[in-house]
Short mmCIF file of C-alpha atoms and ligand atoms in Angstrom, two decimals:
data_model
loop_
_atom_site.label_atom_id
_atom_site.label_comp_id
_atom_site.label_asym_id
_atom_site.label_seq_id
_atom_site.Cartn_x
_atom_site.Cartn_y
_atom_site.Cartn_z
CA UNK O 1 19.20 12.51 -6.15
CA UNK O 2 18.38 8.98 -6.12
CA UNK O 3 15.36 7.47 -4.40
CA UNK O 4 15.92 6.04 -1.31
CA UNK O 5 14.45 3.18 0.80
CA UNK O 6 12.59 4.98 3.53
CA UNK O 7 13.61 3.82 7.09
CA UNK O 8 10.46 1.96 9.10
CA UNK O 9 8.59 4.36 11.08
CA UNK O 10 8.73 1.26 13.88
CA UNK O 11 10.90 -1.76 14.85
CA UNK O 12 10.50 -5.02 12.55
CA UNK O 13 8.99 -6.87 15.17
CA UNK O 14 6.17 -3.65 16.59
CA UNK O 15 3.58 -5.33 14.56
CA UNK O 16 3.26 -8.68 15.91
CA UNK O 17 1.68 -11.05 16.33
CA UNK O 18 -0.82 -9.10 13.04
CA UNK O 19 2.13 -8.89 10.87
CA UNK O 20 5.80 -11.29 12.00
CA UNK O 21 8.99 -9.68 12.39
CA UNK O 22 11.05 -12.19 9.74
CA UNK O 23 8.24 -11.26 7.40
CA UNK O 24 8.55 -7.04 7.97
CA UNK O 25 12.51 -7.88 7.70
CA UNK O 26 12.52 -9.80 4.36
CA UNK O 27 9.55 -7.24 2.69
CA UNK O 28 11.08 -3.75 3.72
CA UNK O 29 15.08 -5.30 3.42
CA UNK O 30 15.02 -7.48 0.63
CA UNK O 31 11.95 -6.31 -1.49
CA UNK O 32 11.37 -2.79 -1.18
CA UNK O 33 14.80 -2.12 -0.77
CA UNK O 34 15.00 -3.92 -4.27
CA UNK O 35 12.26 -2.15 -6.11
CA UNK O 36 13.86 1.03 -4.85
CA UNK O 37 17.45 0.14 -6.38
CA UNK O 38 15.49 -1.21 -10.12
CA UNK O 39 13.47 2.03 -10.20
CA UNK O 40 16.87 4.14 -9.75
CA UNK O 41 18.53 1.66 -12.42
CA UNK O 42 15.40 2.16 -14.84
CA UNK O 43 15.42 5.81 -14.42
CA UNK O 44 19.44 6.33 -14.91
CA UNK O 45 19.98 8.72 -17.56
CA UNK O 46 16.61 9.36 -18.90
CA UNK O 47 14.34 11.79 -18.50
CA UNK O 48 12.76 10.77 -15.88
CA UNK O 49 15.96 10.98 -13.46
CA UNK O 50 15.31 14.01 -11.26
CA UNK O 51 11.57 13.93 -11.34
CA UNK O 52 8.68 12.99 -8.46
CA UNK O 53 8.12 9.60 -8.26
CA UNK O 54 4.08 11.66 -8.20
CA UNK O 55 5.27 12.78 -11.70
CA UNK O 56 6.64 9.22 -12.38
CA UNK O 57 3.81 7.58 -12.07
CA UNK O 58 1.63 9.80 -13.41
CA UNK O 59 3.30 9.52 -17.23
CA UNK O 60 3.85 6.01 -16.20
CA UNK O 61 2.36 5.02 -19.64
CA UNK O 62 5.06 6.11 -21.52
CA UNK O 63 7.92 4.56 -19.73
CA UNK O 64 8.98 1.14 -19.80
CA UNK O 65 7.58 -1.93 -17.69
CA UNK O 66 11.09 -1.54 -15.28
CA UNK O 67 9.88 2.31 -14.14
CA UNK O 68 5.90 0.86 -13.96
CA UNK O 69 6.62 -2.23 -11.74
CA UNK O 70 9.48 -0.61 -9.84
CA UNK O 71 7.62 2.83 -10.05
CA UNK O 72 5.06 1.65 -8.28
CA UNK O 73 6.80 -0.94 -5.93
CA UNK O 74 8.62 1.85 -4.59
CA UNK O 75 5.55 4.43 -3.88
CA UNK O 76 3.40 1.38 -2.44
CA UNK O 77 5.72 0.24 -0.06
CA UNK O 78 5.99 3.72 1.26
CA UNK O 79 2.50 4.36 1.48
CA UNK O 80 2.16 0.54 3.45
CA UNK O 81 4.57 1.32 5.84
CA UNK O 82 3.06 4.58 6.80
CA UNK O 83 -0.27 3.40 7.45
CA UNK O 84 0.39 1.02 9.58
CA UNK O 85 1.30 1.93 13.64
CA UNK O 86 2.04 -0.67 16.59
CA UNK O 87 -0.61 1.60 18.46
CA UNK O 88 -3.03 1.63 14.94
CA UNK O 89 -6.78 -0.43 14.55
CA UNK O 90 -9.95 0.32 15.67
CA UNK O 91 -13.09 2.43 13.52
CA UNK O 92 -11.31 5.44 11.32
CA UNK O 93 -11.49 8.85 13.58
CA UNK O 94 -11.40 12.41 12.27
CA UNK O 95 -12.46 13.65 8.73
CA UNK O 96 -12.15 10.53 6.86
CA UNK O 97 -14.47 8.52 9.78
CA UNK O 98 -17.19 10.73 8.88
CA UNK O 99 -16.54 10.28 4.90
CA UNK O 100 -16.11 6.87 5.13
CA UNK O 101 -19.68 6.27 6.81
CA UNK O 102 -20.77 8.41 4.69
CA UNK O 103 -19.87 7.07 1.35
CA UNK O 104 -19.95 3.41 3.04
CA UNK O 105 -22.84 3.04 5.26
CA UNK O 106 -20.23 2.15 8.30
CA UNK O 107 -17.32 1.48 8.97
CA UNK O 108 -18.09 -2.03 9.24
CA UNK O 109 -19.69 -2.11 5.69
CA UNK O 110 -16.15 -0.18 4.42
CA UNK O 111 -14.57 -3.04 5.66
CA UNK O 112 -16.27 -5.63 3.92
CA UNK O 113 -15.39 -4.11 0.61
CA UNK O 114 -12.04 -2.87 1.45
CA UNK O 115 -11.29 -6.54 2.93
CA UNK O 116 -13.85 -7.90 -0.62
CA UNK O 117 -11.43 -6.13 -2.86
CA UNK O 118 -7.97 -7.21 -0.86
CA UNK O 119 -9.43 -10.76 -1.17
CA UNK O 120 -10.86 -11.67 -5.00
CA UNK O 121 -7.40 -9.35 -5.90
CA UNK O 122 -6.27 -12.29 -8.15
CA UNK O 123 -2.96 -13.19 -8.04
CA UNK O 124 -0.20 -10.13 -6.60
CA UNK O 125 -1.46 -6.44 -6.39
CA UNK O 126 -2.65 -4.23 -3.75
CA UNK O 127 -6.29 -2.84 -2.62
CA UNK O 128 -6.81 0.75 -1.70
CA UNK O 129 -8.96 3.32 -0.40
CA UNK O 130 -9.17 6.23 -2.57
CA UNK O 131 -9.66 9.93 -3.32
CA UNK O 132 -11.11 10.42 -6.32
CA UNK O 133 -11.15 13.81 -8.71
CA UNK O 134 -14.32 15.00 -7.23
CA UNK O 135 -13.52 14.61 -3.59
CA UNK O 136 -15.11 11.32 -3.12
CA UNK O 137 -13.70 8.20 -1.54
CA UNK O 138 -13.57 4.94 -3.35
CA UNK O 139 -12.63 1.28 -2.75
CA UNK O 140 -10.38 -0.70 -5.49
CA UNK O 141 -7.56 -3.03 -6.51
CA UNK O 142 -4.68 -3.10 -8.47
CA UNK O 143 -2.83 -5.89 -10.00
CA UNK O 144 0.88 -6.77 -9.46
CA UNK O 145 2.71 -2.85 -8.74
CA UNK O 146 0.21 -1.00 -10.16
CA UNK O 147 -1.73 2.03 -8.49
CA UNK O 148 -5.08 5.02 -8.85
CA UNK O 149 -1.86 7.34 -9.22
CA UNK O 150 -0.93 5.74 -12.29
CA UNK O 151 -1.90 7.50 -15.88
CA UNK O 152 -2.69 3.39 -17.11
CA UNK O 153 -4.95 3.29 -13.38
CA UNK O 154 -8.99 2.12 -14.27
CA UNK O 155 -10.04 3.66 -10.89
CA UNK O 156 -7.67 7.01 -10.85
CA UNK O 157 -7.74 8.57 -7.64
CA UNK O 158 -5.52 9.73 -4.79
CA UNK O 159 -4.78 6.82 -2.45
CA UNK O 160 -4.43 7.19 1.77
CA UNK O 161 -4.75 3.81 2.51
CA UNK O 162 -2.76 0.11 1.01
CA UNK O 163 -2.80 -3.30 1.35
CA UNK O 164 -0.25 -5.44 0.12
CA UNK O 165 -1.32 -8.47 -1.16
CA UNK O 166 1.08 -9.98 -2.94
CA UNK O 167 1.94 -13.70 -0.92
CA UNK O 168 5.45 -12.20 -0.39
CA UNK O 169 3.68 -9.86 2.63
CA UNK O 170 1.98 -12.93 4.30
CA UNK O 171 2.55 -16.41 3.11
CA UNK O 172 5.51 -16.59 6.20
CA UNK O 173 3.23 -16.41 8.65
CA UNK O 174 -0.55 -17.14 7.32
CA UNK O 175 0.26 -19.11 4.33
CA UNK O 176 -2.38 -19.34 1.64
CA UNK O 177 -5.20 -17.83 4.50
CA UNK O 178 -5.16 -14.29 3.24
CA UNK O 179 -8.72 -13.25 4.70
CA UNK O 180 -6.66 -13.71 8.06
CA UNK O 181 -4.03 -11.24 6.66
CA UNK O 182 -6.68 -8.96 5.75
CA UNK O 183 -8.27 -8.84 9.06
CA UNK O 184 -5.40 -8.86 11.18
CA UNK O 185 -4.07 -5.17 8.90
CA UNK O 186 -7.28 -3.50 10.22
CA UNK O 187 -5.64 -4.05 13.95
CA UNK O 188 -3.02 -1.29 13.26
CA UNK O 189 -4.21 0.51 10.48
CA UNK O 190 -2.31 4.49 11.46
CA UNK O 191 -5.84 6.35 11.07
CA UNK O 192 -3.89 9.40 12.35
CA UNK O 193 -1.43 9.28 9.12
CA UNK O 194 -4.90 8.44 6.83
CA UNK O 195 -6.66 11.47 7.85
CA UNK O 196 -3.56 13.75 6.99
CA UNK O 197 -3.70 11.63 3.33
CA UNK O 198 -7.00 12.41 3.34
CA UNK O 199 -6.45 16.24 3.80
CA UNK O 200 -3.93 16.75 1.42
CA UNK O 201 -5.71 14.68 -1.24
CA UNK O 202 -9.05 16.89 -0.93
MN1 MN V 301 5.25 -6.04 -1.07
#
């Protein structure tokens, strides 16, 4: 069974004005959709045809650069699209509220370096709030399609929360002001759909 591009949880245009319709359209139709259909290509007849992408990326070392980047565009883009909600923003509730001002201060100071990381993120990647081994929540980044789930990852962990930051998820509507990007995500960050990430990372 091939992977498949996941349907939007929402309409193209239920995140405006933080995130444009023609931008949703072009990310989830064109790239995602195309990420999805390279990772199925890369995958055709190896091994690796049948498995998680979980398993994927987790032995991602050993496969070529077509399952890595595509690998990983395909996960991410699921993960992005899930954590974001029409009715989303606000402080984190629940579990991961309480972990996050407890490993952070705040939830204003887990902002800083979730938005720090999503912002000196040089060039395409993502930035993500983690589970680590231990339990433990983490802030980091990733360059271009990489991810903490990856066996090649420098901060390994479990993630329940993505930013894309590649210009293809923003430069439509913000242009080269990513910061703005950033801070518009946190207005519909899903917290509902982080806390059950969070409780089936732990
Ligand atoms: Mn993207």
């Amino acid at each position: 069974m091939a992977f498949q591009l996941p349907e939007l949880p929402y309409a193209y245009d239920a995140l405006e004005p933080n995130i444009d319709a023609r931008t949703m359209e072009i990310h989830h139709g064109k790239h995602h959709n195309g990420y999805t259909t390279k990772l199925n290509n890369a995958i055709a007849g190896t091994d690796l045809e049948g498995k998680s992408i979980e398993d994927i990326l987790a032995n991602v070392s050993s496969a070529g650069a077509g399952v890595r980047n595509n690998g990983g565009g395909f996960y991410n883009h699921c993960l992005f699209w899930e954590v974001m909600s029409p009715n989303g923003g606000g402080d984190a509730t629940g579990a991961v509220g309480e972990a996050i001002n407890a490993t952070f201060g705040s939830f204003e100071d887990f902002k800083s370096e979730f938005a720090k990381a999503a912002a000196t993120r040089f060039g395409s990647g993502w930035a993500w709030l983690c589970v680590q081994a231990d339990g433990s929540l983490c802030v980091c980044s990733t360059a271009n399609q990489d991810n903490p789930m990856m066996d090649t990852a420098e901060c390994p962990g479990t993630p329940i929360l993505g930013l894309d930051v590649w210009e293809h998820a923003y430069y439509l509507n913000y242009q080269n002001r990513r910061p703005d990007y950033i801070s518009a995500f946190f207005n519909v960050i899903n917290w509902d759909v982080v806390n059950a990430k969070f409780a089936a990372a732990k």
